[in-house]
Short mmCIF file of C-alpha atoms and ligand atoms in Angstrom, two decimals:
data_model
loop_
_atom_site.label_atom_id
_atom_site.label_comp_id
_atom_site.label_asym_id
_atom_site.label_seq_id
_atom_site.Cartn_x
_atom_site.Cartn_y
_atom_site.Cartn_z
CA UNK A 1 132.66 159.59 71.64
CA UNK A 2 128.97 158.69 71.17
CA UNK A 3 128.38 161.06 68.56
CA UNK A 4 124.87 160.48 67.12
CA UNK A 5 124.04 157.75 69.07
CA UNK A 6 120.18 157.45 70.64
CA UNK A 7 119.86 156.61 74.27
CA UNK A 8 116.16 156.09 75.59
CA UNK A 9 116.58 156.81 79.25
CA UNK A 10 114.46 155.85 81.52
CA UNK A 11 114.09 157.21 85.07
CA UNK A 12 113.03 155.17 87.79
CA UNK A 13 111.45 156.40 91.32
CA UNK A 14 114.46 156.37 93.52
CA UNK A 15 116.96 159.30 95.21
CA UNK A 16 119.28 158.57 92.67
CA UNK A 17 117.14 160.20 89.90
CA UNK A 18 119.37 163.16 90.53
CA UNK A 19 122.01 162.14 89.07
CA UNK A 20 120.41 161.52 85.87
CA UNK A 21 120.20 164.71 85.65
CA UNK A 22 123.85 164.38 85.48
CA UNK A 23 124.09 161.71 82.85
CA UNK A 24 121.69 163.63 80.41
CA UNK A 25 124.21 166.09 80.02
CA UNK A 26 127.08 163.98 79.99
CA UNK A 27 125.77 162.39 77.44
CA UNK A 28 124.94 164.68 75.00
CA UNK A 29 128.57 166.63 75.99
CA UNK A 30 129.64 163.23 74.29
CA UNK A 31 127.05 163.83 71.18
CA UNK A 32 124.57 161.26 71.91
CA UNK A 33 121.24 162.13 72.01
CA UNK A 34 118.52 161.40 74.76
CA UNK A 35 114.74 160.97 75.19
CA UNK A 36 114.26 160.92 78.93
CA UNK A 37 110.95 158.76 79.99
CA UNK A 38 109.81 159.18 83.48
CA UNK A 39 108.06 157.17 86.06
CA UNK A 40 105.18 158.01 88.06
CA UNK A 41 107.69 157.56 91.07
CA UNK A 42 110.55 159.04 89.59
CA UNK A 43 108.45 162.79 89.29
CA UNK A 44 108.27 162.37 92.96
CA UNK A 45 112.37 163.14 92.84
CA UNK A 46 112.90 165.01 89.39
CA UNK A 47 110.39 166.94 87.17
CA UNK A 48 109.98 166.50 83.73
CA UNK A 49 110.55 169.75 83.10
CA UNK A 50 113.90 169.62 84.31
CA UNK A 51 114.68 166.31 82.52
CA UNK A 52 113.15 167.40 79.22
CA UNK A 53 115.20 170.80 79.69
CA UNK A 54 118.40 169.14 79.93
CA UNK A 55 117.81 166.03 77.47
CA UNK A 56 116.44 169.26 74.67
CA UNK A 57 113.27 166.83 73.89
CA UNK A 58 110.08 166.33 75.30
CA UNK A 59 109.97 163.85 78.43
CA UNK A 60 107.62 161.26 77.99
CA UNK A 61 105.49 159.78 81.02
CA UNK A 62 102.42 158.29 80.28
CA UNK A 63 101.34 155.39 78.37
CA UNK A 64 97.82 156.78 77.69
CA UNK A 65 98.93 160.11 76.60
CA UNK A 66 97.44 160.51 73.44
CA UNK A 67 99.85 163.56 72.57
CA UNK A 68 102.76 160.98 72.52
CA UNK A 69 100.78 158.53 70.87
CA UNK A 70 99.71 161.15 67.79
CA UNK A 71 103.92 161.78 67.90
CA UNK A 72 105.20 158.77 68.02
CA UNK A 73 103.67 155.41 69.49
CA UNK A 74 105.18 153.42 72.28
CA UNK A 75 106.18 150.45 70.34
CA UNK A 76 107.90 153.30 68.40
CA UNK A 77 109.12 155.05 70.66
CA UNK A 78 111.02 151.93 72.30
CA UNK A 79 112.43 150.71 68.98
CA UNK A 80 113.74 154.11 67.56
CA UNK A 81 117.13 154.09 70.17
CA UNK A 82 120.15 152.34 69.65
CA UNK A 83 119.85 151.84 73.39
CA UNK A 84 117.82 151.43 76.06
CA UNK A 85 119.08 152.57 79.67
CA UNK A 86 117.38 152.34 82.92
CA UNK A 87 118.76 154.55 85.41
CA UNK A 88 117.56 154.38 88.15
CA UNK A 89 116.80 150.88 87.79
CA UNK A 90 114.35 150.53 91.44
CA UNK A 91 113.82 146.94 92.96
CA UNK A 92 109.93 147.66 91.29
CA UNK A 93 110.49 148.23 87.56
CA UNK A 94 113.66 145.34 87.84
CA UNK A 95 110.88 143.05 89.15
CA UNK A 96 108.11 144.36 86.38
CA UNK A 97 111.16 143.47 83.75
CA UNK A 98 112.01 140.25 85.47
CA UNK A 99 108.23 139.50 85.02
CA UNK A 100 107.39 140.45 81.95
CA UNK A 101 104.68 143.20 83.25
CA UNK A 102 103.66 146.25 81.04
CA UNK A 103 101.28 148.41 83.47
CA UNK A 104 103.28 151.42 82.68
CA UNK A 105 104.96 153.34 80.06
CA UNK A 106 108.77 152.57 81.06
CA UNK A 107 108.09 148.91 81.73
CA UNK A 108 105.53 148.94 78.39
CA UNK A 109 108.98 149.90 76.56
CA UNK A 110 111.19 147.53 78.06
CA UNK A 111 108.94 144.80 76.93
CA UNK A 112 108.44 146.23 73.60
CA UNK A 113 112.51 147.07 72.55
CA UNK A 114 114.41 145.11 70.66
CA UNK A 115 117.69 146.61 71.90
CA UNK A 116 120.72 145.94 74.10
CA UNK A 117 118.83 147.40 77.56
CA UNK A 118 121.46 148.50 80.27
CA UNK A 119 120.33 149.16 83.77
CA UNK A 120 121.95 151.07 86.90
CA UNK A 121 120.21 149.63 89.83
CA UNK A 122 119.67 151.81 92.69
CA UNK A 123 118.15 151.02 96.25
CA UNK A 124 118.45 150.44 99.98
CA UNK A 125 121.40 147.43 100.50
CA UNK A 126 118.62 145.11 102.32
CA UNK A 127 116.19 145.70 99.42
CA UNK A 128 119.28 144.70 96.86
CA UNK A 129 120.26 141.40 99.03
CA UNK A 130 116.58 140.00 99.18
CA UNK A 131 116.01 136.72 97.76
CA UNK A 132 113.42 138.15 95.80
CA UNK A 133 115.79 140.74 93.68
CA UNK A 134 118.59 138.58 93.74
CA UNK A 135 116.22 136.04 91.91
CA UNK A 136 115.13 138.84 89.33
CA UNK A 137 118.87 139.67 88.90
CA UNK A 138 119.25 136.30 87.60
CA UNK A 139 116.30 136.45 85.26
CA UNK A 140 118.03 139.95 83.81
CA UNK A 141 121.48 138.60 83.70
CA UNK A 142 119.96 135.31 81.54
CA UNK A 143 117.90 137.65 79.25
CA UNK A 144 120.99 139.78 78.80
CA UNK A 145 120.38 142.66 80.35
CA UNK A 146 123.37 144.32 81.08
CA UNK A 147 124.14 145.77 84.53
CA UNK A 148 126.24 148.95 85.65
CA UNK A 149 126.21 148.89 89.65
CA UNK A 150 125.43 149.39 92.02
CA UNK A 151 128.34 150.27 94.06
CA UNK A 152 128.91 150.12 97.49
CA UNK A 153 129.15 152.98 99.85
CA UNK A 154 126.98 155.13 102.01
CA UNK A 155 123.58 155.40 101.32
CA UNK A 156 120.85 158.43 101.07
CA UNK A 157 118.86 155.92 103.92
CA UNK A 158 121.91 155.85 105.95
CA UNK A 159 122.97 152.11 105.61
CA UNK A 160 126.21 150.79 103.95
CA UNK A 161 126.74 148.16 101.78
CA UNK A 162 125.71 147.58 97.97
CA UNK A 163 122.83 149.33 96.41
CA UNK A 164 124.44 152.93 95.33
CA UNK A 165 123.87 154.07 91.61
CA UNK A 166 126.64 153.81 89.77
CA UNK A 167 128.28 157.31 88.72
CA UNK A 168 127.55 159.25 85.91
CA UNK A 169 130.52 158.54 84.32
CA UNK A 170 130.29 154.80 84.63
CA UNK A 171 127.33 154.54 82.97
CA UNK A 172 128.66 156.49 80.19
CA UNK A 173 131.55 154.27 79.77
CA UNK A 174 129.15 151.03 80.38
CA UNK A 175 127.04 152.94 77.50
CA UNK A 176 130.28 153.70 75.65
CA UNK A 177 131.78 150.07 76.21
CA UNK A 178 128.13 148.44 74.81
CA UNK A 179 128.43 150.86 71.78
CA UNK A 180 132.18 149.61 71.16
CA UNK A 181 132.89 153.26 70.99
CA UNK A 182 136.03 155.45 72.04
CA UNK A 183 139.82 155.28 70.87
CA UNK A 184 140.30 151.91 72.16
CA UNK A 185 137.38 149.83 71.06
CA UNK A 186 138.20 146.49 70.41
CA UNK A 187 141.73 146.85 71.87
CA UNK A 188 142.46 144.76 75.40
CA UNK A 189 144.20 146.40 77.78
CA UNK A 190 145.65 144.23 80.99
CA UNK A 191 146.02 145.87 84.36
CA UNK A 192 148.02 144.77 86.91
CA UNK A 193 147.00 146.60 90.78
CA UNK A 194 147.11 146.89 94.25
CA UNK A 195 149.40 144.50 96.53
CA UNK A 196 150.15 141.37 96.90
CA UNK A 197 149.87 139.18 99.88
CA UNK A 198 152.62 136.36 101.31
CA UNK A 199 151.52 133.70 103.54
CA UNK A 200 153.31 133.05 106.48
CA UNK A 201 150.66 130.90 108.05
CA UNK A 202 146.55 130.73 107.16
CA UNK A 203 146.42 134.14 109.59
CA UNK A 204 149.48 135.99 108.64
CA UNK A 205 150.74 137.01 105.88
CA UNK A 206 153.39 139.84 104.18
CA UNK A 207 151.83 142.83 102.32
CA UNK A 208 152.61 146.53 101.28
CA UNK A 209 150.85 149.43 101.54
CA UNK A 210 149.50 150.17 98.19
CA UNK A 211 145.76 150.82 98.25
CA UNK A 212 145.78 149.88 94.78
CA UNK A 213 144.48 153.48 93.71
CA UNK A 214 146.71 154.61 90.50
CA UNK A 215 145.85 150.86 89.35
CA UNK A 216 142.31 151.17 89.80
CA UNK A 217 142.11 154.84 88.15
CA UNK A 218 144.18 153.62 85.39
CA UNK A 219 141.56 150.48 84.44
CA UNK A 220 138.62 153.09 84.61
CA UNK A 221 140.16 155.31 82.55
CA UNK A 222 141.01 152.90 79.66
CA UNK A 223 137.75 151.32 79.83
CA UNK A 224 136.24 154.64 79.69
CA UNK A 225 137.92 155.13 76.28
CA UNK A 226 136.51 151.79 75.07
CA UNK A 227 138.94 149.21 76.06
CA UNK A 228 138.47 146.03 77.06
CA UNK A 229 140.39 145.98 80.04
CA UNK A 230 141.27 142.59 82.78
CA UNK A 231 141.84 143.89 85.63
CA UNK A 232 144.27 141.69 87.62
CA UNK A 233 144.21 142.80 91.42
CA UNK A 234 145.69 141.63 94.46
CA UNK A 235 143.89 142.49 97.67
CA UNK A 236 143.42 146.32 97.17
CA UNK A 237 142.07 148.77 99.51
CA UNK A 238 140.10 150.53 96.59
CA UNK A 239 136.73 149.21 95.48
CA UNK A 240 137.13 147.64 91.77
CA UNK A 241 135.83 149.48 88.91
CA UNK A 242 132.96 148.12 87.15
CA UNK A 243 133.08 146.98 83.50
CA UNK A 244 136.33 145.57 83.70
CA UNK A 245 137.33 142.08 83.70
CA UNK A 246 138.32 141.46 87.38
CA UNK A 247 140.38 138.86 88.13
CA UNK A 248 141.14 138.71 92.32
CA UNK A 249 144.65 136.79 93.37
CA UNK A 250 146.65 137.28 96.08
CA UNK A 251 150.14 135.94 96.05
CA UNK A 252 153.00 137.32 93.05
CA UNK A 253 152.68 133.29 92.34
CA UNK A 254 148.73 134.12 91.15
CA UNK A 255 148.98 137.32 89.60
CA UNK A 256 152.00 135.97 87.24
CA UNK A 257 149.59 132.89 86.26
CA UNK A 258 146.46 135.52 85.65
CA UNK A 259 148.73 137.68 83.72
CA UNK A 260 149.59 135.03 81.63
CA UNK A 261 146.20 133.16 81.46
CA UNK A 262 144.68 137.11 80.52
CA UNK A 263 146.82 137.07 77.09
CA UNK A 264 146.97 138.11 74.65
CA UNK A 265 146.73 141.59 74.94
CA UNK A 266 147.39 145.28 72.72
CA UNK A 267 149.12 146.86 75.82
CA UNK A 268 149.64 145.35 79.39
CA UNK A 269 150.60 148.33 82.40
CA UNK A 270 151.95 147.23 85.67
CA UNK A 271 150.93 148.81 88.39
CA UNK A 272 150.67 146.30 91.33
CA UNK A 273 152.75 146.48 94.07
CA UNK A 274 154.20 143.07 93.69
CA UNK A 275 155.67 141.73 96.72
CA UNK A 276 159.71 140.35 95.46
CA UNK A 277 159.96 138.04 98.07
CA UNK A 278 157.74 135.07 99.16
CA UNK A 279 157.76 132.59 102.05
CA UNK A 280 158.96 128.90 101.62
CA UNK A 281 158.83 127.77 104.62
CA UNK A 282 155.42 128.85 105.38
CA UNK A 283 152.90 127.04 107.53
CA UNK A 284 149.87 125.26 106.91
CA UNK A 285 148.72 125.96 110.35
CA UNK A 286 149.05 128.44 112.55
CA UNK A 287 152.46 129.31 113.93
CA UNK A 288 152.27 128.92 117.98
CA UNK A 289 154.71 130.46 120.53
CA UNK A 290 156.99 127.37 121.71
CA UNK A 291 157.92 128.78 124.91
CA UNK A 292 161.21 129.21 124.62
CA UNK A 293 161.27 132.69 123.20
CA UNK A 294 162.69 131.96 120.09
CA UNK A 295 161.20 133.47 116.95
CA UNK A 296 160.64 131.42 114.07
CA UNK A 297 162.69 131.51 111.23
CA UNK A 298 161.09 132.84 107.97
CA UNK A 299 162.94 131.86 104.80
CA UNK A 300 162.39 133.74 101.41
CA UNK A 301 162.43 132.71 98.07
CA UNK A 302 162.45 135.54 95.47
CA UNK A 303 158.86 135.89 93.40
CA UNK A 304 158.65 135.72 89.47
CA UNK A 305 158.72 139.19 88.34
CA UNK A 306 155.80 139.43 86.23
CA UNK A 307 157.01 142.84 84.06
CA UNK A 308 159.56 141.57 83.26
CA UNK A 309 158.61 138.23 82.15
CA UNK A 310 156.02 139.45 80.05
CA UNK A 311 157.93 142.07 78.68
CA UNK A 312 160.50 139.36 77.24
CA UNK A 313 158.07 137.10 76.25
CA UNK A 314 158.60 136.01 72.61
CA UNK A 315 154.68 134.92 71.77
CA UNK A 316 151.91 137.36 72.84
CA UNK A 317 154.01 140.12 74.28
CA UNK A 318 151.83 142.94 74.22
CA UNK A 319 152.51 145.99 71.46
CA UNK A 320 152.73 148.19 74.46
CA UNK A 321 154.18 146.90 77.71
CA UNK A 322 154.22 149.60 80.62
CA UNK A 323 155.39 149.11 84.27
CA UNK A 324 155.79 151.65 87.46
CA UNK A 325 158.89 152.26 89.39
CA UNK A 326 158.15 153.33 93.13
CA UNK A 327 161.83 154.57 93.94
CA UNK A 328 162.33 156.65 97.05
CA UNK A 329 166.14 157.98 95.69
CA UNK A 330 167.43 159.13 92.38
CA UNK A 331 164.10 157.82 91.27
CA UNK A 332 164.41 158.83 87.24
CA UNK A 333 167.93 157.58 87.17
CA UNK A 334 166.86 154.28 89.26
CA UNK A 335 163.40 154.30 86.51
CA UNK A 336 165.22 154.63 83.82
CA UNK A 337 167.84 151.97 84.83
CA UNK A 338 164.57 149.39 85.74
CA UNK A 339 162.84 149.92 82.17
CA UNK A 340 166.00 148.59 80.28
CA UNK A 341 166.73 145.60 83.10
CA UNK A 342 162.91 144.80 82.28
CA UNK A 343 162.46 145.31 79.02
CA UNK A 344 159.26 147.50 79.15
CA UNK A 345 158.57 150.37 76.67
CA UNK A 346 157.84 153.17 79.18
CA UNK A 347 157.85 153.29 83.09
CA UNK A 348 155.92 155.53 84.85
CA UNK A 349 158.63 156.71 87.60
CA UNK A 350 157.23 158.10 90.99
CA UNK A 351 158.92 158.84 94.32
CA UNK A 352 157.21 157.00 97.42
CA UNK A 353 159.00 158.37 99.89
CA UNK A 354 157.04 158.99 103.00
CA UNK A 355 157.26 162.90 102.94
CA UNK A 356 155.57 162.70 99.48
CA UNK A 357 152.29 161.17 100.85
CA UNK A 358 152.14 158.95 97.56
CA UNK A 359 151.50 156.12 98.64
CA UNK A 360 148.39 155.52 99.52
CA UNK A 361 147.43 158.86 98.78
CA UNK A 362 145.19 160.53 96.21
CA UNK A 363 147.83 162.31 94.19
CA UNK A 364 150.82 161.12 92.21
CA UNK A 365 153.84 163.24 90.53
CA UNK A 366 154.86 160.85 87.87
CA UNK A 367 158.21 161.14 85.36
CA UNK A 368 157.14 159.17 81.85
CA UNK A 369 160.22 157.32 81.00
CA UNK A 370 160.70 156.53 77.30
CA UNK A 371 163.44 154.84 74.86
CA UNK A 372 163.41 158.55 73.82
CA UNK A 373 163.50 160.24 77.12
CA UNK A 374 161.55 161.73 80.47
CA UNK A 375 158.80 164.02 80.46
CA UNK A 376 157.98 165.07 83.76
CA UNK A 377 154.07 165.45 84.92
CA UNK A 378 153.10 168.15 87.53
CA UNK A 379 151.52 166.65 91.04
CA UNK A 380 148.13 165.74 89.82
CA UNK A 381 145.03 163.54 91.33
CA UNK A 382 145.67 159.77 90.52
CA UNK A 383 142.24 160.37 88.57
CA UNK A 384 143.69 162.69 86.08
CA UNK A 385 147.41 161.10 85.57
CA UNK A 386 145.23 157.85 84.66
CA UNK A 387 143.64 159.85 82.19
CA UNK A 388 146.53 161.35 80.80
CA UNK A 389 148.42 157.67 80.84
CA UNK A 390 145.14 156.01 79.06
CA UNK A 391 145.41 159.10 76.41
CA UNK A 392 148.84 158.28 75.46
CA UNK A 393 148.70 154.22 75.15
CA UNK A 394 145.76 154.89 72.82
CA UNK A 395 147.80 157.29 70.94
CA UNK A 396 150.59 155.09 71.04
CA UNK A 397 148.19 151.64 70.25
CA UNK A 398 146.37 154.25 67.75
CA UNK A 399 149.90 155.55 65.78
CA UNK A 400 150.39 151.70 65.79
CA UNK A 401 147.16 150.73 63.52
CA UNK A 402 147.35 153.81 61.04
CA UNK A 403 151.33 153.81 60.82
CA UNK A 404 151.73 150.14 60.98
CA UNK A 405 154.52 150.82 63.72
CA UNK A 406 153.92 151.39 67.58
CA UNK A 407 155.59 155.11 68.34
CA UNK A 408 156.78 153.45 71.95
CA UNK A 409 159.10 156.27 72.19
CA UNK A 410 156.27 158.89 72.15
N1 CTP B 1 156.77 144.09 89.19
C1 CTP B 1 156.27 142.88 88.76
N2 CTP B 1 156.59 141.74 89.42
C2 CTP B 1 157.41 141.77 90.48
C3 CTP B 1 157.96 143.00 90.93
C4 CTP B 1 157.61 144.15 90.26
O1 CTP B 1 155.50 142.86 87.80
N3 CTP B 1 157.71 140.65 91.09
C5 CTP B 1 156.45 145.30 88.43
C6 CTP B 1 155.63 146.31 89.16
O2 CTP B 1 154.24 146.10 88.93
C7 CTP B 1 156.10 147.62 88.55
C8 CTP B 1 157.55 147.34 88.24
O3 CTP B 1 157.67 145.94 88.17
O4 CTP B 1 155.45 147.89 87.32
C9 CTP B 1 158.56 147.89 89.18
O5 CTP B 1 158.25 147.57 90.49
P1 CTP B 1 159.20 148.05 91.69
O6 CTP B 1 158.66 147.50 92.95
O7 CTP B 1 159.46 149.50 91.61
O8 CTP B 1 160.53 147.36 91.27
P2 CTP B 1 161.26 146.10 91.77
O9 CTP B 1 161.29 145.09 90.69
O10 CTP B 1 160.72 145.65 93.07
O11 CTP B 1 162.75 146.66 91.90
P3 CTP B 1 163.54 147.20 93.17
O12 CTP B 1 163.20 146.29 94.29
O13 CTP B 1 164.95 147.09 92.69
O14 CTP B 1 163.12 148.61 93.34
#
């Protein structure tokens, strides 16, 4: 996937070094190669000898090291990559790039490259929402430095909030994505996820319980094989992935109109819990007990069904168009029955019944539903049936470009 490409990594002084010891060998798994530079802070939390171990090369670390000098100069050194990542990125070395300062040999490099740099910021959530960083965030964004991160979650100091390191495996898809690498470079993918919400009145509203997992997993996955992917979500449960397109809503009403705004597209999958129904009557202020004891009436109006409309569309329908059947009886029957009243190529068929745990679980036991038949998965994380689902629609897209026919019955 990133066969022969050059990565200059560079390691910043933070607890997240560790997991660049990840990324090294994910990396080169992928057939890239890396030459690791260090910080002074960052062999406080990984040696070079582990770094250089794992990256196969020499880590470099100082600027004044005449060794590295006699092998290859700085200016050298930060020119001979076809990219340049920074992971950790601290609050310090963002602010030495933000500032232009070269006091060092990993901000000496950043000056000197003339490459795409991409950096995974890493630090405590208070450090990440100062004024200060947010300003040198700006300065990065508007010299183009490209950002993976950080996420939110739990952190090594024991706050919450933004400020993780990205994973691994997100910065090897932000990599693989800036590279315009994998099987589905250059294709766009749409995504559909998580539920949608109804208004009653500004405080109430109608919703499902989708956590907007399998949606989620599946935009990671395609983006880790190079697509661009738009991510349309309604108010999900799951944190976003990054390097997507993410476009929030939160009625049906929204999500049809993103949809349709996100075209065109090589394949579109639907897996939002769309709400059918919406309110007509609702209120613009809050609904108040009368007294009486009477419960308001709540009239329904059915929603645009967004599969289906952009499965029938006649301009821009995508080559591939794939939707999800929840069903809780005779669910490949029922599946099979929905692709053909939709008009979608495949369905991905799975049974939501409450004994199954599906919903809003981490698992899924899917049935692929074809023109040509049903192939039935085995229970698997929602991880892996997203990878296995982003394999096939670039097999499918991929069959389409060499063949000069889409194989939607594969
Ligand atoms: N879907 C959609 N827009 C809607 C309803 C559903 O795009 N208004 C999509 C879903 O994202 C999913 C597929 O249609 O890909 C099937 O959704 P599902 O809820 O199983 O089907 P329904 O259309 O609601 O059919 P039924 O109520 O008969 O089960």
């Amino acid at each position: 996937m990133l066969t022969g490409k050059r990565i200059l990594l560079i390691i910043g002084g933070g607890i997240a070094a560790y997991k660049s010891l990840d990324l090294i060998r994910r990396l080169k798994e992928r057939g890239a190669s890396v030459t690791p530079v260090l910080t002074r802070a960052g062999e406080e939390f990984v040696t070079p000898l582990s770094v250089g171990a794992l990256a196969g090369v020499k880590c470099y670390r100082h600027l004044f090291d005449l060794t590295d000098e006699a092998e290859m100069g700085h200016i050298e050194l930060s020119r001979a990559a076809d990219l340049v990542v920074v992971a950790p990125a601290t609050a310090d070395l963002m602010a030495k790039m933000a500032g232009g300062q070269a006091d060092d040999l990993a901000s000496t490099l950043l000056l000197a490259t003339d490459k795409h740099v991409l950096i995974a910021p890493a630090m405590n959530v208070r450090m990440w929402l100062h004024p200060a960083t947010q300003r040198n965030i700006a300065t990065l964004r508007a010299d183009d430095v490209r950002f993976v991160g950080p996420n939110e979650g739990d952190m090594a100091c024991g706050e919450y909030g933004p400020g993780r390191m990205a994973e691994p495996m997100e910065i090897v898809a932000g990599i693989a994505a800036m590279m315009g690498d994998g099987p589905l470079a250059g294709r766009h993918v749409l995504v559909t996820s998580g539920p949608t919400h109804e208004p009653i009145d500004p405080v109430r509203y109608i919703a499902n319980r989708s956590s907007g997992a399998q949606g989620t997993a599946l935009a990671r996955a395609l983006r880790d094989l190079g697509a661009k992917v738009t991510f349309v979500t309604g108010p999900a449960r799951e944190r976003s992935p990054g390097g997507v397109d993410i476009v929030r809503v939160e009625t049906a009403r929204e999500m049809l109109a993103a949809v349709t705004a996100a075209l065109p597209a090589d394949a579109a999958v639907f897996a939002a819990a769309v709400a059918d129904w919406h309110v007509t009557n609702a209120s613009g202020s809050k609904m108040k007990k009368d007294g009486s004891g009477k419960a308001p009436a709540i009239e329904f109006a059915e929603n645009p069904d967004i599969l289906a409309h952009v499965a029938g569309l006649k301009k821009n329908r995508p080559a591939l168009v794939v939707g999800f059947a929840a069903e809780t009886d005779d669910v490949v029957d029922n599946a099979a029955a929905k692709r053909k009243r939709k008009g979608c190529d495949w369905i991905v068929a799975n049974d939501v019944s409450p004994e199954t745990g599906i919903m809003g679980g981490a698992e899924n036991a899917v049935t692929l539903i074809s023109a040509t038949g049903a192939e039935e998965w085995p229970r698997l994380p929602k991880d892996e049936v997203a990878r296995r689902l982003a394999a096939r629609i670039a097999k499918a897209l991929g069959q389409e470009t060499a063949e000069g026919t889409t194989d939607k019955g594969d």
